[in-house]
XYZ file of C-alpha atoms in Angstrom:
724
model
C 107.463 93.885 129.831
C 107.683 96.264 126.871
C 104.026 97.228 126.347
C 103.930 98.775 122.887
C 106.696 100.579 121.004
C 104.315 102.701 118.948
C 101.939 103.456 121.825
C 103.283 106.882 122.835
C 103.311 108.091 119.222
C 99.738 107.020 118.609
C 98.165 108.297 121.801
C 99.872 111.689 121.433
C 98.961 112.057 117.754
C 102.573 112.053 116.596
C 102.271 108.879 114.508
C 102.381 109.949 110.864
C 100.109 107.979 108.533
C 100.473 107.936 104.777
C 98.005 110.735 104.107
C 99.574 112.960 106.774
C 102.468 113.818 104.456
C 102.251 117.210 102.753
C 104.881 118.175 100.170
C 105.756 121.368 98.274
C 103.808 121.731 95.039
C 101.416 118.940 95.963
C 98.094 118.579 94.181
C 95.037 116.556 95.152
C 93.184 113.798 93.374
C 89.516 112.809 93.661
C 88.141 109.525 92.337
C 85.042 109.507 90.124
C 82.883 106.385 90.516
C 80.187 104.749 88.413
C 76.462 105.105 89.070
C 75.312 101.896 87.395
C 76.024 98.264 88.301
C 76.702 96.900 84.834
C 77.263 98.378 81.426
C 79.669 100.240 79.203
C 80.747 103.858 79.415
C 79.740 105.468 76.127
C 81.134 108.904 76.857
C 82.491 111.115 79.619
C 82.032 114.851 79.206
C 84.891 116.411 81.179
C 84.803 119.873 79.595
C 83.311 121.604 82.620
C 85.591 119.720 84.979
C 88.721 120.682 83.074
C 87.802 124.354 83.126
C 86.897 124.375 86.818
C 89.095 126.441 89.172
C 92.397 124.829 90.116
C 92.051 121.714 87.959
C 95.329 120.436 86.503
C 94.248 117.073 85.108
C 91.182 114.949 84.366
C 91.644 111.298 83.482
C 89.206 108.660 82.242
C 89.163 105.525 80.074
C 89.014 107.940 77.102
C 92.072 109.869 78.323
C 93.775 107.394 80.632
C 96.855 107.501 82.748
C 99.801 105.274 81.833
C 98.819 102.156 83.772
C 98.247 98.481 83.164
C 96.925 95.534 85.163
C 99.159 94.866 88.161
C 100.523 91.546 89.310
C 102.498 90.129 92.214
C 103.708 86.643 93.168
C 101.315 86.395 96.125
C 98.095 87.825 94.704
C 98.434 87.305 90.978
C 96.601 89.978 88.992
C 95.150 93.042 90.700
C 92.565 95.214 88.963
C 93.711 98.721 88.012
C 91.202 101.491 87.156
C 90.689 103.322 83.855
C 91.906 100.393 81.739
C 88.671 99.950 79.797
C 85.118 101.252 79.525
C 83.408 98.274 81.185
C 81.475 98.827 84.411
C 80.806 95.757 86.526
C 79.531 97.290 89.791
C 78.002 100.437 91.228
C 80.709 102.671 92.695
C 83.541 101.388 90.483
C 86.372 103.931 89.959
C 86.030 105.288 86.413
C 87.791 108.664 86.541
C 90.292 110.819 88.396
C 90.306 114.593 88.795
C 93.428 116.387 90.053
C 93.401 119.984 91.305
C 95.318 122.411 93.470
C 93.149 121.604 96.507
C 91.003 118.711 97.659
C 87.874 120.847 97.558
C 88.572 121.957 93.984
C 89.162 118.375 92.878
C 85.977 117.177 94.616
C 83.832 119.958 93.164
C 85.229 119.459 89.666
C 84.580 115.719 89.870
C 80.892 116.519 90.399
C 80.902 118.223 86.977
C 81.911 115.094 85.054
C 78.970 113.828 82.990
C 78.931 110.135 82.172
C 76.755 108.382 79.584
C 76.350 104.618 79.870
C 75.029 101.757 77.814
C 73.367 99.829 80.654
C 73.404 96.042 80.677
C 71.405 93.634 82.845
C 72.805 93.445 86.371
C 72.611 90.606 88.868
C 73.130 91.863 92.412
C 71.282 89.353 94.624
C 73.008 86.243 95.947
C 69.666 84.533 96.459
C 68.672 85.168 92.847
C 72.090 84.100 91.578
C 72.270 80.720 93.298
C 70.882 79.009 90.195
C 73.893 80.219 88.201
C 76.520 79.219 90.776
C 79.879 77.945 89.562
C 82.327 75.547 91.170
C 84.953 77.450 93.092
C 88.610 76.949 92.188
C 90.854 74.827 94.378
C 91.215 76.257 97.899
C 94.131 75.526 100.254
C 95.075 72.544 98.136
C 91.562 71.100 98.273
C 89.246 70.906 95.231
C 85.859 72.629 95.289
C 84.189 69.351 96.246
C 85.685 66.740 98.539
C 84.370 63.573 100.140
C 86.034 61.390 102.767
C 83.914 58.278 103.319
C 84.218 55.177 105.460
C 85.211 52.064 103.444
C 81.720 50.575 103.419
C 79.859 53.821 102.614
C 79.046 54.785 99.038
C 77.830 58.363 99.564
C 77.360 61.007 102.206
C 73.607 60.660 101.737
C 73.836 56.981 102.654
C 75.811 57.893 105.775
C 73.212 60.472 106.796
C 70.360 58.049 106.121
C 72.000 55.500 108.404
C 72.468 57.999 111.239
C 70.100 57.630 114.224
C 69.950 61.417 114.700
C 70.109 63.947 111.867
C 69.864 67.743 111.825
C 69.858 69.709 108.605
C 69.529 73.450 108.079
C 70.523 76.379 105.866
C 72.457 79.347 107.260
C 73.398 82.664 105.693
C 75.758 85.537 106.438
C 75.745 89.110 105.157
C 78.156 91.092 103.030
C 80.530 93.112 105.219
C 83.029 95.941 104.864
C 86.386 96.159 106.647
C 85.437 99.563 108.104
C 89.039 100.521 108.864
C 89.473 103.900 110.537
C 91.997 104.993 107.886
C 90.448 105.263 104.404
C 92.489 103.899 101.502
C 94.785 106.688 100.389
C 98.212 107.548 99.003
C 100.708 110.352 98.514
C 102.866 109.780 95.429
C 106.095 111.538 94.402
C 107.910 111.057 91.069
C 111.472 112.293 91.339
C 114.685 111.377 89.518
C 113.117 108.302 87.955
C 111.923 106.911 91.278
C 108.301 106.601 92.342
C 107.821 106.991 96.106
C 104.384 106.209 97.469
C 103.286 106.762 101.072
C 100.277 104.555 101.700
C 98.826 102.296 104.373
C 99.115 98.661 103.306
C 99.810 95.200 104.704
C 103.164 94.554 102.996
C 105.250 97.385 101.576
C 107.365 95.166 99.316
C 104.240 93.601 97.762
C 102.758 97.091 97.406
C 105.911 98.195 95.580
C 105.763 95.135 93.313
C 102.190 95.853 92.281
C 102.909 99.528 91.661
C 106.016 98.705 89.617
C 104.008 96.249 87.544
C 101.155 98.703 86.925
C 103.520 101.588 86.107
C 105.829 99.353 84.024
C 108.831 100.336 86.116
C 111.693 98.281 87.450
C 110.998 97.166 91.029
C 114.013 99.142 92.207
C 112.365 102.306 90.847
C 109.416 102.077 93.237
C 109.702 102.899 96.928
C 106.702 102.086 99.115
C 106.666 103.722 102.533
C 104.109 102.458 105.007
C 104.769 104.220 108.317
C 101.550 103.399 110.192
C 98.324 101.702 109.182
C 94.958 102.713 110.564
C 93.409 99.275 110.276
C 93.601 96.784 107.424
C 92.104 93.344 108.256
C 92.778 92.041 104.727
C 91.325 95.080 102.971
C 94.749 96.658 102.394
C 96.540 93.542 101.237
C 96.286 94.540 97.602
C 97.043 98.000 96.244
C 93.947 100.210 96.160
C 92.858 102.587 93.393
C 94.102 105.835 95.040
C 97.685 104.543 95.044
C 97.629 103.484 91.377
C 95.981 106.732 90.266
C 98.078 109.043 92.446
C 101.317 107.411 91.282
C 100.439 107.584 87.597
C 99.210 111.164 87.912
C 102.344 112.227 89.805
C 104.458 110.875 86.957
C 102.272 112.541 84.329
C 102.165 115.931 86.060
C 105.617 115.985 87.626
C 104.086 117.030 90.949
C 103.326 115.149 94.174
C 99.736 113.891 94.251
C 97.646 113.117 97.329
C 94.494 111.019 96.930
C 92.071 109.458 99.375
C 88.757 107.703 99.034
C 85.811 109.268 100.810
C 84.172 107.086 103.454
C 81.317 106.270 101.065
C 83.787 105.353 98.308
C 85.621 102.985 100.653
C 82.478 100.858 100.707
C 82.545 100.316 96.925
C 85.978 101.185 95.527
C 87.668 98.631 97.769
C 86.858 94.983 98.462
C 84.834 93.447 101.303
C 83.614 90.141 102.703
C 81.355 87.977 100.583
C 77.825 87.039 101.558
C 77.324 83.298 102.039
C 74.647 80.623 102.020
C 75.568 77.344 103.717
C 73.650 74.089 103.966
C 74.780 71.729 106.706
C 73.624 68.236 107.588
C 74.931 66.383 110.640
C 74.346 62.717 111.394
C 75.231 61.245 114.786
C 74.898 58.276 117.067
C 72.616 58.802 120.054
C 75.713 59.225 122.227
C 76.740 62.209 120.093
C 79.476 60.559 118.016
C 79.453 62.130 114.563
C 78.773 59.718 111.728
C 78.411 62.164 108.854
C 78.941 65.839 108.109
C 77.873 67.511 104.877
C 78.631 71.207 104.342
C 77.677 72.811 101.017
C 78.545 76.486 100.606
C 77.804 79.301 98.187
C 79.369 82.759 98.291
C 79.004 85.953 96.338
C 81.916 87.172 94.261
C 82.390 90.015 91.803
C 82.218 89.695 88.028
C 85.982 89.099 87.841
C 85.639 86.195 90.301
C 88.464 87.741 92.289
C 87.944 85.872 95.556
C 86.065 82.942 97.082
C 85.054 82.838 100.763
C 86.104 79.267 101.725
C 83.491 78.610 104.402
C 83.142 74.827 104.221
C 86.826 74.331 103.474
C 87.858 76.622 106.327
C 85.774 74.849 108.980
C 84.149 71.462 108.362
C 87.220 70.260 106.484
C 89.177 70.104 109.752
C 87.243 70.869 112.908
C 85.543 67.629 113.922
C 86.290 63.923 113.798
C 83.741 62.164 111.623
C 83.714 58.910 109.690
C 82.096 60.548 106.677
C 82.654 64.053 105.382
C 81.514 65.846 102.239
C 82.139 69.525 101.543
C 81.570 71.683 98.498
C 82.174 75.330 97.652
C 80.479 77.277 94.867
C 80.662 80.935 93.914
C 78.009 83.232 92.484
C 79.398 86.023 90.252
C 77.425 89.231 90.775
C 77.604 92.871 89.763
C 78.854 93.944 93.180
C 82.103 95.426 94.514
C 85.032 93.000 94.719
C 85.328 90.509 97.555
C 88.576 89.688 99.304
C 90.220 88.503 102.495
C 88.587 89.857 105.630
C 89.586 88.924 109.157
C 89.312 85.105 109.349
C 88.170 84.642 105.734
C 86.158 81.437 105.513
C 86.436 80.616 109.203
C 84.401 83.584 110.484
C 81.236 83.076 108.392
C 81.798 79.328 108.164
C 81.910 78.951 111.938
C 78.539 80.662 112.267
C 76.960 77.888 110.229
C 78.923 74.933 111.585
C 78.816 75.939 115.251
C 75.111 76.795 115.044
C 74.463 73.361 113.530
C 76.492 71.639 116.261
C 74.331 73.385 118.848
C 71.188 72.291 117.046
C 72.479 68.725 117.145
C 73.127 69.067 120.885
C 69.503 70.128 121.371
C 68.278 67.160 119.324
C 70.448 64.822 121.420
C 69.535 66.567 124.684
C 73.269 66.816 125.314
C 75.407 69.603 126.700
C 76.842 71.538 123.713
C 80.378 71.527 125.135
C 80.282 67.794 125.818
C 79.224 67.212 122.197
C 82.109 69.285 120.905
C 84.651 67.540 123.126
C 83.346 64.121 122.142
C 84.050 64.851 118.486
C 87.299 66.806 118.798
C 89.601 65.938 115.905
C 93.158 64.687 116.406
C 93.854 65.446 112.740
C 91.839 66.801 109.814
C 89.524 63.993 108.587
C 91.162 61.979 105.845
C 94.671 63.197 106.701
C 97.332 61.324 108.652
C 99.041 64.495 109.865
C 98.020 65.038 113.475
C 97.835 68.463 115.069
C 101.261 69.590 116.265
C 99.705 70.703 119.540
C 96.061 70.923 120.547
C 94.613 71.904 123.921
C 91.066 72.756 122.881
C 89.516 70.519 125.531
C 91.428 72.448 128.177
C 90.174 75.713 126.683
C 86.601 74.482 127.143
C 87.269 73.183 130.663
C 88.924 76.404 131.807
C 86.324 78.555 130.085
C 83.363 76.608 131.448
C 84.697 76.954 134.991
C 85.420 80.684 134.670
C 82.161 81.471 132.886
C 79.909 79.504 135.198
C 78.685 77.145 132.485
C 77.208 74.779 135.090
C 74.518 77.402 135.724
C 73.300 77.168 132.129
C 69.863 75.631 131.690
C 68.356 74.202 128.453
C 65.565 76.802 128.492
C 67.677 79.695 129.725
C 66.527 81.755 132.676
C 64.496 84.897 133.350
C 65.730 87.980 135.197
C 62.952 90.559 135.444
C 61.986 91.536 131.909
C 65.017 89.838 130.364
C 65.367 86.335 128.954
C 68.950 85.230 129.602
C 70.839 82.498 127.770
C 74.354 81.158 127.372
C 76.082 79.944 124.227
C 79.444 78.477 123.339
C 81.368 77.735 120.155
C 84.664 76.347 118.957
C 87.208 78.649 117.329
C 89.975 77.437 115.036
C 92.258 79.218 112.604
C 95.121 77.691 110.619
C 98.621 78.352 111.922
C 100.555 79.483 108.867
C 103.927 80.968 108.069
C 105.015 83.016 105.084
C 108.597 83.440 103.847
C 110.230 86.369 105.632
C 113.626 88.029 105.749
C 114.876 90.203 108.599
C 117.950 92.394 108.754
C 119.824 92.832 112.030
C 122.400 95.564 112.448
C 124.570 95.636 115.578
C 125.689 99.226 116.095
C 128.680 100.624 117.918
C 126.440 102.449 120.398
C 125.268 99.059 121.760
C 121.884 99.236 120.084
C 120.627 96.796 117.501
C 118.404 97.516 114.557
C 115.859 94.814 113.653
C 114.298 95.590 110.297
C 111.853 94.068 107.837
C 109.521 95.484 105.210
C 106.322 94.127 106.741
C 103.554 96.194 108.254
C 101.995 96.782 111.661
C 98.305 97.495 111.039
C 97.710 97.830 114.764
C 98.659 94.243 115.582
C 101.799 94.998 117.589
C 104.398 93.610 115.167
C 106.739 96.536 115.809
C 106.860 95.504 119.448
C 107.358 91.846 118.512
C 110.505 92.879 116.607
C 111.800 94.460 119.809
C 110.873 91.588 122.109
C 112.030 88.692 119.941
C 115.067 90.683 118.807
C 116.040 91.411 122.403
C 115.586 87.797 123.453
C 117.547 86.489 120.481
C 120.414 88.953 120.979
C 120.290 88.660 124.790
C 119.951 92.389 125.384
C 117.269 94.664 126.828
C 114.309 95.403 124.565
C 114.949 99.131 125.007
C 118.197 98.678 123.054
C 116.366 97.364 119.989
C 115.478 99.801 117.201
C 112.631 98.117 115.276
C 111.970 99.176 111.689
C 108.964 98.263 109.537
C 106.937 99.502 106.614
C 109.506 100.314 103.946
C 109.961 98.320 100.746
C 113.714 98.951 100.823
C 114.013 96.887 103.985
C 114.364 93.086 103.728
C 111.075 91.533 102.499
C 109.115 90.624 105.620
C 106.115 88.750 104.394
C 102.537 89.899 104.737
C 100.772 91.137 107.858
C 97.848 88.873 107.172
C 96.702 85.325 107.756
C 97.797 85.593 111.406
C 101.319 84.822 110.203
C 103.482 87.808 111.074
C 104.832 86.865 114.510
C 105.646 83.272 113.581
C 107.134 84.251 110.207
C 109.157 87.296 111.211
C 110.023 85.970 114.658
C 111.644 82.874 113.204
C 113.639 84.981 110.752
C 114.803 87.206 113.640
C 116.142 84.181 115.523
C 118.033 82.997 112.444
C 119.477 86.448 111.762
C 120.453 86.924 115.413
C 122.348 83.620 115.491
C 124.200 84.641 112.352
C 125.003 88.089 113.780
C 126.437 86.528 116.934
C 128.521 84.051 114.906
C 129.973 86.838 112.775
C 130.598 88.989 115.851
C 132.559 86.190 117.537
C 134.532 85.576 114.361
C 135.504 89.238 114.281
C 136.355 89.203 117.983
C 138.870 86.349 117.679
C 140.362 87.330 114.314
C 144.077 88.227 114.165
C 144.687 91.614 115.722
C 141.198 91.732 117.270
C 140.668 92.174 121.043
C 140.183 88.410 121.520
C 142.801 87.310 118.991
C 142.902 83.499 118.786
C 140.632 82.903 121.756
C 137.430 80.847 121.859
C 135.099 83.725 122.579
C 131.549 83.318 123.864
C 128.528 85.613 123.724
C 126.101 86.333 126.569
C 124.107 89.312 127.831
C 125.106 91.354 124.799
C 128.799 90.879 125.577
C 131.711 88.971 124.079
C 133.621 86.980 126.724
C 136.958 85.175 126.711
C 140.057 84.915 128.839
C 138.444 86.469 131.890
C 137.481 89.716 130.161
C 134.417 90.913 128.334
C 133.297 93.672 125.979
C 129.862 94.739 124.855
C 129.327 94.268 121.157
C 129.400 98.070 120.803
C 132.758 98.272 122.526
C 134.094 95.516 120.298
C 132.889 97.262 117.140
C 134.484 100.520 118.277
C 137.730 98.720 119.009
C 137.662 97.328 115.483
C 136.756 100.748 114.078
C 133.523 99.328 112.694
C 130.352 101.444 112.973
C 128.137 98.401 112.600
C 127.760 94.742 111.698
C 124.853 93.837 109.411
C 123.366 90.433 108.575
C 120.101 89.106 107.199
C 118.236 85.961 108.096
C 115.417 84.261 106.206
C 112.773 81.775 107.193
C 110.073 79.872 105.326
C 107.818 76.903 105.974
C 109.789 73.685 105.632
C 109.646 69.980 106.281
C 107.370 70.449 109.306
C 104.489 70.740 106.828
C 104.962 67.080 105.924
C 104.891 65.946 109.559
C 102.033 67.773 111.267
C 98.865 69.798 110.825
C 98.891 73.236 112.446
C 96.145 75.365 113.916
C 95.329 77.685 116.770
C 92.319 76.773 118.906
C 89.839 78.512 121.157
C 86.575 78.241 123.064
C 84.099 81.119 122.908
C 81.510 81.754 125.637
C 78.708 84.288 125.487
C 75.750 85.380 127.610
C 72.918 87.253 125.887
C 69.846 88.995 127.310
C 66.743 89.400 125.158
C 64.057 91.787 126.411
C 60.683 90.102 126.767
C 58.708 92.951 125.239
C 61.035 94.901 122.918
C 62.994 91.785 121.776
C 66.202 93.790 121.963
C 69.218 91.468 122.236
C 72.150 92.588 124.385
C 75.374 90.691 124.906
C 76.062 90.865 128.645
C 79.186 88.723 129.131
C 81.863 87.168 126.949
C 84.874 84.965 127.544
C 87.384 83.525 125.104
C 89.990 80.932 126.057
C 92.709 80.294 123.489
C 95.514 77.903 122.689
C 97.802 79.962 120.473
C 101.177 78.562 121.422
C 103.593 80.901 123.153
C 102.315 84.399 123.891
C 105.042 86.920 123.060
C 103.314 90.064 124.343
C 100.413 89.364 126.673
C 98.932 92.845 126.499
C 98.948 93.004 122.701
C 97.704 89.412 122.412
C 94.754 90.130 124.687
C 94.002 93.283 122.707
C 94.005 91.349 119.429
C 91.661 88.701 120.785
C 89.368 91.245 122.421
C 89.105 93.160 119.145
C 88.317 89.973 117.264
C 85.590 89.033 119.726
C 84.026 92.468 119.298
C 84.062 91.810 115.539
C 82.114 88.632 116.214
C 79.431 90.502 118.155
C 79.305 93.044 115.344
C 78.776 90.316 112.756
C 76.081 88.679 114.873
C 73.987 91.732 115.744
C 75.065 94.741 113.674
C 76.935 94.448 110.396
C 75.405 93.788 107.008
C 75.591 95.692 103.725
C 72.262 96.065 101.978
C 72.611 95.934 98.200
C 69.702 97.333 96.221
C 68.525 95.794 92.948
C 70.381 98.490 90.968
C 73.634 97.658 92.773
C 73.682 100.734 94.994
C 74.640 100.173 98.620
C 71.713 101.371 100.716
C 73.888 101.760 103.814
C 77.362 102.358 102.416
C 78.510 104.814 105.077
C 79.032 104.916 108.828
C 75.561 106.379 109.362
C 73.767 103.342 107.971
C 76.338 100.571 108.306
C 75.988 99.543 111.927
C 79.041 98.902 114.076
C 79.150 98.276 117.828
C 79.941 101.126 120.198
C 81.048 100.998 123.824
C 77.496 100.523 125.071
C 77.169 97.371 122.951
C 80.222 95.623 124.358
C 80.117 94.249 127.899
C 82.725 92.639 130.085
C 85.057 90.655 127.815
C 87.391 88.089 129.335
C 90.421 86.676 127.523
C 92.469 83.766 128.826
C 95.391 81.876 127.282
C 96.512 78.319 127.910
C 100.176 78.559 126.986
C 101.873 75.629 125.293
C 104.708 76.829 123.048
C 104.493 75.048 119.691
C 108.103 74.647 118.597
C 107.054 72.054 116.023
C 105.467 74.945 114.147
C 108.322 77.444 114.465
C 111.333 78.142 116.664
C 109.567 80.991 118.480
C 106.740 78.669 119.535
C 104.017 81.218 118.742
C 100.953 80.611 116.592
C 98.632 83.171 115.035
C 96.164 85.158 117.168
C 95.080 88.060 114.966
C 92.036 86.364 113.457
C 90.933 83.494 115.665
C 89.329 85.930 118.129
C 86.426 86.611 115.764
C 85.867 82.953 114.849
C 82.884 81.314 116.513
C 81.606 84.430 118.291
C 78.613 84.993 116.011
C 77.562 81.384 116.549
C 78.006 81.696 120.313
C 75.722 84.754 120.254
C 73.100 82.947 118.162
C 73.366 79.888 120.401
C 72.861 82.036 123.497
C 69.822 83.698 121.926
C 68.359 80.288 121.113
C 69.017 79.175 124.681
C 67.289 82.286 126.041
C 64.282 82.427 123.714
C 63.902 79.071 122.024
C 64.137 80.909 118.679
C 66.850 79.644 116.343
C 67.974 82.361 113.924
C 70.009 80.971 111.058
C 71.220 84.210 109.513
C 73.335 87.139 110.637
C 72.989 89.901 111.541
C 70.155 88.947 113.899
C 67.541 91.703 114.068
C 64.749 92.504 116.497
C 62.138 91.245 114.046
C 63.850 87.842 113.999
C 63.116 87.457 117.708
C 59.426 88.300 117.702
C 57.446 85.430 119.222
C 55.072 83.587 116.912
C 51.448 84.665 117.167
C-alpha cells in the first residue's frame, strides 16, 4: 500500500508552501484593518507611513489598487478590499502597506491614522434574532419546507397528537478554521502574466477570481498551489492577501509577498456562523417518530455572504417521520464574513438534532441507539429517491459491540471521583461530486503522469491520484507521477464538500480508458509493432501475437515521447435515481470530575459507511481529525464577540483548541460497501463526516454521567455545576 506521496517531503520540511517562495527584488505587504464594526472611513492619513523607512507603496480606498469585485462560476461574487469606504466589521481589511521588508511594512502600517464616521453596529446573534430574514434557497430546498401526512394540516397539529413530545432550543458558537498556514500569497507580474503562489482549495477557481478582480484574461493568470497547510473551507475563496499582493505587484513591477498575521486571520477571513436551533420531536410510545420540527437561525455578515444550513443539512434527511417541518433564517450582523467550514450545516445541526434525539430517548426510557435505528430513513422524507447504499444500522451494531455499549447505564457510573457516561450520535454527510477533468500522459520511460488542477489541503488527494491512476492503468503506483495545484493543469474541481476522491477518481478512470484505447490504436496502426493485430492491454503492456511490449517500449518504437489524453466526469443521471450520503455512528465516553466539574473525553469510536476506502491510512487520518474537531467544538472552541465587534479571543492564546492531553484513544472502523451507483470508483466522501455528531455524542455522554443536559457548545465547567 502506498502510504502518502507527500509524506517524506512534509516530515523533512522540504514541502514548499506558497509563502516559502522568495524572489529577487521582492517586497512585502502588510494589511491594515479597521478598528470599528460599522461606519464609513472619513480619512486615512498615510503621510507618516509613506515616509517610513523602506516603504514603496501605501494603498487605501482613497488611493486604491486597480481591483474590482471578483466572481467565479462556483462562488459568484467574492468581496475584494479597498473598493469603497464602508466598514461592516471590526478587523476588515482597509489598507495595504508595501515595503522592502516585512518588519518595515508592519511598522509603517502602525503609522496609518484612520478617521471614521461610526454607525450603529449589531454584533450579537441573540439581540439580532428579532430582525432575522428568510434564508435563500439551500440545496434546492426553500428556506421553509413542510412534508405532512395526508390527514395533517400543520406540524403543530402533528406534535399535539403525539403521545410523547420533547422540545428544546440549542445553540452553537462562532468558530474559526484555525488552519496552521495563515492566508498568504506571493505575486509576480511578468510579461503580461500574473503568477500567484498561494494556498487554496482549487487553483483554477483561484485563477478565475484573480483574473476577474484584476480585469485580466483568464489565460493571463497562473495560480500555483504547491501545498496547503489546512483549509477546511476557509481557503475556498480567494483571500485579501492574494488580491492585494497581485494588484500591488502589477502596480510596482516587483514581486510582492503578503501574509495575514494570526490575529488578522480571525477577522480578515471567513469563519463558521453561530446558530440557534429550536427542535420539537413527537413520537409514539414505541419510539416511532410522528413529527419533527427544526427551526434554525444563523449569524451572517452584512453582505449576507453565507448561510449555515443546519436544519436543511440534518433534519431534512436523517430520520423517517410522517411529518416534517424545517425553516432556516439568517441574522445579518456587523461581524466578519461566514463561509463553509468542515461539514457546514451538518456539524452544528447535528449537535441540536442528535441532542434532541437523546432527550427523546430519555423521555421514552429507551436505548438511544435503538431509537435511532427504529427511525432510520430509507430515503429523505418526502422524496422517492432511496439511498443508493446505506449501512448505518451495521455501523451502530459494530460500534456498540466494540465500544461496550451494553455496559452503559441510564444514570452513568462512578469511578472514584469521576462521573462516567457514554453517548452516541448519528453522522451523515451528503455524497457529492463536482465536475472534474484529469490529464493522463503515458511517457516513454514507462511512467504515467496523472494531473489535475485541484488541491491537496492535507486530505491525501495526491496519493489518490497515484492509487486510482495505477489501478486504472494496471501499473504499480510507484510509476505514477501525480500532479496537483496548478491552474494550467486540467480543471479538477474543488477540494471541498468531501467530493475530491469521487470526482477526480471517476475522471481518472475515464481518462485511463481513453489512454489505453489510443495506445492500442497506435500499436496496431500500419507500420506499428502490432500492425493489423487485435492488441490487448494488461499489466502496463500491449499484447498480441504471442509478444508484448510495455507502453514505454511501444512509444519508443514509434518515436513518440508521450501520449496525452484528458478525461472528464460530472454528476449525471444517477442523481435522478437515488439519494446519496455517507453514514456513521459516533461513540463517546466522558468523565466529569465530581468536585471540579472538569469534563474529559476518555474514549471515542467512529464507525463509518463511506463506500470503498481507497487509502485506509489516509481515510482513518481524515476521520480521526474530524472527530477531534468534534471534541473541540463540544468543549473548547468559541469566538467571543464584544459589543463593539472586537474579537475578545481572536488569537491562539485565547481561542481554545484541543492538545494531545485532551484527546484520548480514538478508534476508527469502516464497513466497506463500494457504492458504484454513486461513481465508478465506488468511494464516497470522508473528509467532513468525521466531525458530524461528535459534539452531540459528547453532550449526550455528559448528560448520561451527570444528569445535566447542556444545550449549547462549547460546554464549560460552569455549565456542569450542580444546582444548589
